[in-house]
Amino acid sequence: MFGIFMESLVIFKLYTGLKLLFVLTLVSFLYLLVTEKDKTIRQLFVYAPVLILVLFLFPVSRKLFVAMGLDGETYYRVLWTIPMGMITAYGAVKLTGRHRRIGLLVSMVLIILCGSYVYKSDYISKAENLYHIPDTVVRICDLIHPSDADPDVQVTAVFPEKLVHFVRQYDSDIRMPYGREMIASQWDYYNKVHEAMEEDEVLDPEKLVEACREEYCQYIILDKSREMTGNPENAGLTLVEEIDGYLIYLDPVSQAAAESFAVYYEEDDK
């Protein structure tokens, strides 16, 4: 139990960073703890955060979390329910209520000085469009999106791992043989298309096409820099376009199968 407690404590330290921004939250929390009279505000910004933190650090809570079938590696998300930003903002407003302009200026300066430039992180990049996903994905999806002239023909496409996360965010009409479940190694799922696409250091177009045809993948998107054992066109694919270093191939066999399925179901509905 002590080991689970210490692991949860480390998660809390990593989550908060225990840096200057967390100090601002802590100062605001202590100020509200002493001065706040409104019972509703105290319940939300004082009592609830303490209760959540105690339950988070309590070893039995994590055991129950995992016992319910939830992923132990996402246990840190419980901390998302602590409104640290709101506690900081509300505490600052209460503390400087009689001097709003000066208080706002001081609060802004403290937040800037105590924080860090978010774009220094490897996990954050500036938005390229309103969708907050790479322009490359938008352009590829627009190219292969199901035709308005023949909406019954479903489009299935296989993307490199680095693009998989974004496709579903932009276009839910494009089907994929696998999604992010194949990227998360802890789930240890198996997918034949993913194996042919990603698991071999040198991609085998023949193997990939064979696997994709079983899933009726009309489109195969490949990184131009990826090393391959042969030319995809020799495996029966047709190059449609190159977009930002990605080659968009169409498989005529899978496309014909998708069209025949659409005709079959249309006639069946009649």
Tab-separated table of C-alpha atoms in Angstrom:
chain	number	residue	atom	x	y	z
A	1	MET	CA	0.000	0.000	0.000
A	2	PHE	CA	2.833	2.387	0.840
A	3	GLY	CA	4.329	1.784	-2.607
A	4	ILE	CA	1.023	2.722	-4.279
A	5	PHE	CA	0.826	5.868	-2.120
A	6	MET	CA	4.353	6.921	-3.094
A	7	GLU	CA	3.637	6.288	-6.775
A	8	SER	CA	0.489	8.428	-6.576
A	9	LEU	CA	2.490	11.138	-4.812
A	10	VAL	CA	5.054	11.114	-7.625
A	11	ILE	CA	2.222	11.404	-10.172
A	12	PHE	CA	0.893	14.431	-8.273
A	13	LYS	CA	4.336	16.042	-8.252
A	14	LEU	CA	4.765	15.466	-11.989
A	15	TYR	CA	1.252	16.737	-12.729
A	16	THR	CA	1.610	19.988	-10.798
A	17	GLY	CA	5.310	20.403	-11.444
A	18	LEU	CA	5.523	21.852	-7.917
A	19	LYS	CA	6.705	25.039	-9.599
A	20	LEU	CA	5.798	28.704	-9.262
A	21	LEU	CA	2.380	28.446	-10.910
A	22	PHE	CA	1.445	25.797	-8.375
A	23	VAL	CA	2.625	28.185	-5.641
A	24	LEU	CA	0.155	30.790	-6.942
A	25	THR	CA	-2.637	28.209	-6.741
A	26	LEU	CA	-1.577	27.220	-3.233
A	27	VAL	CA	-1.494	30.870	-2.069
A	28	SER	CA	-4.972	31.456	-3.497
A	29	PHE	CA	-6.227	28.257	-1.859
A	30	LEU	CA	-4.880	29.250	1.567
A	31	TYR	CA	-6.361	32.732	1.211
A	32	LEU	CA	-9.789	31.293	0.384
A	33	LEU	CA	-9.454	28.782	3.217
A	34	VAL	CA	-9.057	31.622	5.708
A	35	THR	CA	-11.299	34.348	4.267
A	36	GLU	CA	-14.033	32.821	2.086
A	37	LYS	CA	-17.440	32.906	3.790
A	38	ASP	CA	-19.709	31.699	0.985
A	39	LYS	CA	-20.478	28.020	1.695
A	40	THR	CA	-20.930	27.118	-1.964
A	41	ILE	CA	-17.597	28.658	-2.952
A	42	ARG	CA	-15.860	26.943	-0.031
A	43	GLN	CA	-17.292	23.584	-1.068
A	44	LEU	CA	-16.115	24.052	-4.664
A	45	PHE	CA	-12.709	25.684	-4.182
A	46	VAL	CA	-11.655	24.552	-0.691
A	47	TYR	CA	-13.270	21.318	0.455
A	48	ALA	CA	-13.642	19.529	-2.890
A	49	PRO	CA	-9.953	19.894	-3.959
A	50	VAL	CA	-8.762	18.570	-0.591
A	51	LEU	CA	-11.170	15.631	-0.752
A	52	ILE	CA	-10.135	14.783	-4.317
A	53	LEU	CA	-6.446	14.951	-3.451
A	54	VAL	CA	-6.882	12.758	-0.364
A	55	LEU	CA	-8.834	10.176	-2.351
A	56	PHE	CA	-6.245	10.333	-5.156
A	57	LEU	CA	-3.393	9.586	-2.739
A	58	PHE	CA	-5.369	6.916	-0.868
A	59	PRO	CA	-4.033	3.556	-2.185
A	60	VAL	CA	-7.441	1.835	-2.079
A	61	SER	CA	-8.823	4.440	-4.507
A	62	ARG	CA	-6.310	3.433	-7.160
A	63	LYS	CA	-7.057	-0.248	-6.585
A	64	LEU	CA	-10.778	0.423	-7.076
A	65	PHE	CA	-9.983	2.525	-10.171
A	66	VAL	CA	-8.184	-0.414	-11.784
A	67	ALA	CA	-10.733	-2.966	-10.503
A	68	MET	CA	-13.468	-1.102	-12.388
A	69	GLY	CA	-11.628	-1.863	-15.615
A	70	LEU	CA	-10.036	1.567	-15.992
A	71	ASP	CA	-6.454	1.958	-17.187
A	72	GLY	CA	-4.061	2.501	-14.273
A	73	GLU	CA	-1.844	4.652	-16.486
A	74	THR	CA	-4.666	7.205	-16.826
A	75	TYR	CA	-5.213	7.477	-13.070
A	76	TYR	CA	-3.608	10.925	-13.169
A	77	ARG	CA	-6.725	12.230	-14.921
A	78	VAL	CA	-8.504	12.240	-11.559
A	79	LEU	CA	-6.438	15.357	-10.839
A	80	TRP	CA	-8.146	17.091	-13.762
A	81	THR	CA	-11.213	17.475	-11.535
A	82	ILE	CA	-9.302	19.878	-9.244
A	83	PRO	CA	-10.030	23.364	-10.676
A	84	MET	CA	-6.539	24.783	-10.102
A	85	GLY	CA	-6.923	27.560	-12.651
A	86	MET	CA	-10.276	28.663	-11.245
A	87	ILE	CA	-8.940	28.602	-7.680
A	88	THR	CA	-6.009	30.811	-8.714
A	89	ALA	CA	-8.176	33.261	-10.657
A	90	TYR	CA	-10.916	33.525	-8.043
A	91	GLY	CA	-8.419	33.881	-5.186
A	92	ALA	CA	-6.571	36.633	-7.064
A	93	VAL	CA	-9.811	38.502	-7.740
A	94	LYS	CA	-10.889	38.246	-4.099
A	95	LEU	CA	-7.479	39.344	-2.852
A	96	THR	CA	-7.304	42.407	-5.113
A	97	GLY	CA	-11.028	43.181	-5.232
A	98	ARG	CA	-10.603	46.757	-4.017
A	99	HIS	CA	-7.834	47.493	-6.512
A	100	ARG	CA	-8.971	45.707	-9.654
A	101	ARG	CA	-6.743	47.396	-12.221
A	102	ILE	CA	-3.574	47.028	-10.200
A	103	GLY	CA	-4.616	43.534	-9.145
A	104	LEU	CA	-5.218	42.490	-12.744
A	105	LEU	CA	-1.857	43.872	-13.831
A	106	VAL	CA	0.012	42.212	-10.956
A	107	SER	CA	-1.784	38.896	-11.537
A	108	MET	CA	-0.911	38.957	-15.240
A	109	VAL	CA	2.746	39.693	-14.525
A	110	LEU	CA	2.952	36.931	-11.902
A	111	ILE	CA	1.359	34.368	-14.220
A	112	ILE	CA	3.724	35.308	-17.045
A	113	LEU	CA	6.823	35.247	-14.840
A	114	CYS	CA	5.847	32.040	-13.045
A	115	GLY	CA	4.812	30.208	-16.188
A	116	SER	CA	6.746	29.053	-19.229
A	117	TYR	CA	6.393	29.459	-22.977
A	118	VAL	CA	4.086	26.590	-23.981
A	119	TYR	CA	5.556	26.212	-27.472
A	120	LYS	CA	8.852	25.098	-25.963
A	121	SER	CA	7.173	21.774	-25.247
A	122	ASP	CA	7.677	18.919	-27.689
A	123	TYR	CA	3.974	18.093	-27.341
A	124	ILE	CA	2.581	21.508	-28.308
A	125	SER	CA	2.812	23.297	-31.645
A	126	LYS	CA	1.161	26.376	-33.093
A	127	ALA	CA	-2.175	25.777	-34.784
A	128	GLU	CA	-1.995	25.622	-38.564
A	129	ASN	CA	-5.749	26.067	-39.063
A	130	LEU	CA	-9.086	26.420	-37.262
A	131	TYR	CA	-9.218	22.661	-36.681
A	132	HIS	CA	-5.936	22.666	-34.710
A	133	ILE	CA	-4.647	19.706	-36.693
A	134	PRO	CA	-1.884	19.548	-39.341
A	135	ASP	CA	-2.788	21.066	-42.718
A	136	THR	CA	-1.420	17.903	-44.295
A	137	VAL	CA	-4.221	15.823	-42.773
A	138	VAL	CA	-6.856	18.321	-43.897
A	139	ARG	CA	-5.593	18.255	-47.486
A	140	ILE	CA	-5.383	14.450	-47.624
A	141	CYS	CA	-8.848	13.992	-46.127
A	142	ASP	CA	-10.351	16.542	-48.523
A	143	LEU	CA	-8.787	14.635	-51.422
A	144	ILE	CA	-10.112	11.181	-50.477
A	145	HIS	CA	-13.408	12.216	-48.856
A	146	PRO	CA	-16.432	10.220	-50.103
A	147	SER	CA	-17.802	11.685	-53.307
A	148	ASP	CA	-20.986	13.719	-52.987
A	149	ALA	CA	-22.049	12.251	-56.325
A	150	ASP	CA	-21.868	8.713	-54.941
A	151	PRO	CA	-22.205	8.964	-51.129
A	152	ASP	CA	-23.057	5.256	-50.756
A	153	VAL	CA	-19.472	4.282	-51.577
A	154	GLN	CA	-17.671	4.276	-48.235
A	155	VAL	CA	-14.035	5.305	-48.146
A	156	THR	CA	-11.535	3.304	-46.094
A	157	ALA	CA	-7.948	4.475	-45.846
A	158	VAL	CA	-4.832	3.444	-43.956
A	159	PHE	CA	-2.639	6.242	-42.598
A	160	PRO	CA	0.842	6.319	-41.042
A	161	GLU	CA	0.742	6.297	-37.239
A	162	LYS	CA	1.727	9.944	-36.914
A	163	LEU	CA	-1.458	11.005	-38.771
A	164	VAL	CA	-3.969	8.525	-37.329
A	165	HIS	CA	-4.887	10.687	-34.325
A	166	PHE	CA	-5.993	13.603	-36.472
A	167	VAL	CA	-8.092	11.924	-39.168
A	168	ARG	CA	-11.069	11.161	-36.954
A	169	GLN	CA	-10.988	14.697	-35.529
A	170	TYR	CA	-11.480	16.140	-38.989
A	171	ASP	CA	-13.520	13.672	-41.053
A	172	SER	CA	-15.671	10.951	-39.508
A	173	ASP	CA	-16.759	9.727	-42.958
A	174	ILE	CA	-13.333	8.245	-43.666
A	175	ARG	CA	-13.046	4.761	-42.185
A	176	MET	CA	-9.740	3.321	-40.992
A	177	PRO	CA	-8.759	-0.316	-40.339
A	178	TYR	CA	-7.184	0.765	-37.037
A	179	GLY	CA	-7.001	3.827	-34.842
A	180	ARG	CA	-5.102	5.016	-31.791
A	181	GLU	CA	-5.726	1.697	-30.016
A	182	MET	CA	-2.927	0.230	-32.141
A	183	ILE	CA	-0.536	3.028	-31.207
A	184	ALA	CA	-0.910	2.596	-27.439
A	185	SER	CA	1.465	-0.291	-26.724
A	186	GLN	CA	-0.104	-1.121	-23.346
A	187	TRP	CA	-3.264	-2.403	-25.060
A	188	ASP	CA	-1.291	-4.923	-27.100
A	189	TYR	CA	-3.884	-5.328	-29.869
A	190	TYR	CA	-3.194	-7.059	-33.173
A	191	ASN	CA	-4.189	-5.843	-36.607
A	192	LYS	CA	-2.899	-7.340	-39.839
A	193	VAL	CA	-2.917	-4.033	-41.704
A	194	HIS	CA	-1.038	-2.295	-38.890
A	195	GLU	CA	1.524	-5.086	-38.850
A	196	ALA	CA	2.161	-4.707	-42.574
A	197	MET	CA	2.161	-0.905	-42.355
A	198	GLU	CA	4.285	-0.246	-39.294
A	199	GLU	CA	5.991	-3.244	-37.723
A	200	ASP	CA	8.555	-3.960	-40.452
A	201	GLU	CA	11.441	-1.506	-40.675
A	202	VAL	CA	11.368	-1.843	-44.471
A	203	LEU	CA	7.824	-1.739	-45.808
A	204	ASP	CA	6.746	-4.542	-48.157
A	205	PRO	CA	4.135	-3.116	-50.583
A	206	GLU	CA	2.937	-6.594	-51.637
A	207	LYS	CA	2.272	-7.597	-48.021
A	208	LEU	CA	0.580	-4.280	-47.275
A	209	VAL	CA	-1.713	-4.427	-50.311
A	210	GLU	CA	-2.742	-7.993	-49.473
A	211	ALA	CA	-3.677	-6.993	-45.921
A	212	CYS	CA	-5.455	-3.821	-47.047
A	213	ARG	CA	-7.591	-5.683	-49.573
A	214	GLU	CA	-8.935	-7.899	-46.810
A	215	GLU	CA	-10.197	-4.712	-45.137
A	216	TYR	CA	-11.267	-3.101	-48.447
A	217	CYS	CA	-8.916	-0.123	-47.986
A	218	GLN	CA	-9.193	1.931	-51.140
A	219	TYR	CA	-6.528	4.418	-50.141
A	220	ILE	CA	-3.057	3.836	-48.737
A	221	ILE	CA	-1.104	6.864	-47.534
A	222	LEU	CA	2.650	6.350	-47.317
A	223	ASP	CA	5.476	8.538	-46.086
A	224	LYS	CA	7.645	9.276	-49.103
A	225	SER	CA	10.790	8.871	-46.995
A	226	ARG	CA	9.792	5.359	-45.887
A	227	GLU	CA	12.131	2.649	-47.138
A	228	MET	CA	10.326	-0.021	-49.198
A	229	THR	CA	11.224	-3.332	-50.765
A	230	GLY	CA	9.654	-2.336	-54.070
A	231	ASN	CA	7.490	0.161	-55.924
A	232	PRO	CA	3.867	0.258	-54.635
A	233	GLU	CA	2.667	0.707	-58.213
A	234	ASN	CA	4.098	-2.706	-59.068
A	235	ALA	CA	1.852	-4.118	-56.322
A	236	GLY	CA	-1.224	-2.818	-58.133
A	237	LEU	CA	-1.616	0.634	-56.615
A	238	THR	CA	-2.188	3.884	-58.491
A	239	LEU	CA	-0.521	7.095	-57.327
A	240	VAL	CA	-3.190	9.773	-56.969
A	241	GLU	CA	-1.200	12.687	-55.571
A	242	GLU	CA	1.708	13.685	-53.350
A	243	ILE	CA	0.925	16.013	-50.445
A	244	ASP	CA	3.620	17.391	-48.154
A	245	GLY	CA	5.850	14.354	-48.520
A	246	TYR	CA	3.028	11.803	-48.325
A	247	LEU	CA	2.088	9.608	-51.281
A	248	ILE	CA	-1.644	8.935	-51.673
A	249	TYR	CA	-2.247	5.645	-53.471
A	250	LEU	CA	-5.552	4.226	-54.713
A	251	ASP	CA	-6.128	0.479	-54.877
A	252	PRO	CA	-8.416	-0.138	-57.897
A	253	VAL	CA	-9.320	-3.626	-56.634
A	254	SER	CA	-10.604	-2.395	-53.262
A	255	GLN	CA	-12.297	0.572	-54.942
A	256	ALA	CA	-14.186	-1.740	-57.317
A	257	ALA	CA	-15.209	-3.923	-54.363
A	258	ALA	CA	-16.496	-0.897	-52.432
A	259	GLU	CA	-18.506	0.265	-55.435
A	260	SER	CA	-20.000	-3.195	-55.960
A	261	PHE	CA	-21.012	-3.357	-52.284
A	262	ALA	CA	-22.700	0.031	-52.606
A	263	VAL	CA	-24.641	-1.095	-55.691
A	264	TYR	CA	-25.632	-4.352	-53.958
A	265	TYR	CA	-26.995	-2.609	-50.877
A	266	GLU	CA	-28.753	0.014	-52.973
A	267	GLU	CA	-30.537	-2.676	-54.984
A	268	ASP	CA	-31.290	-4.621	-51.812
A	269	ASP	CA	-32.952	-1.561	-50.274
A	270	LYS	CA	-35.208	-1.283	-53.300
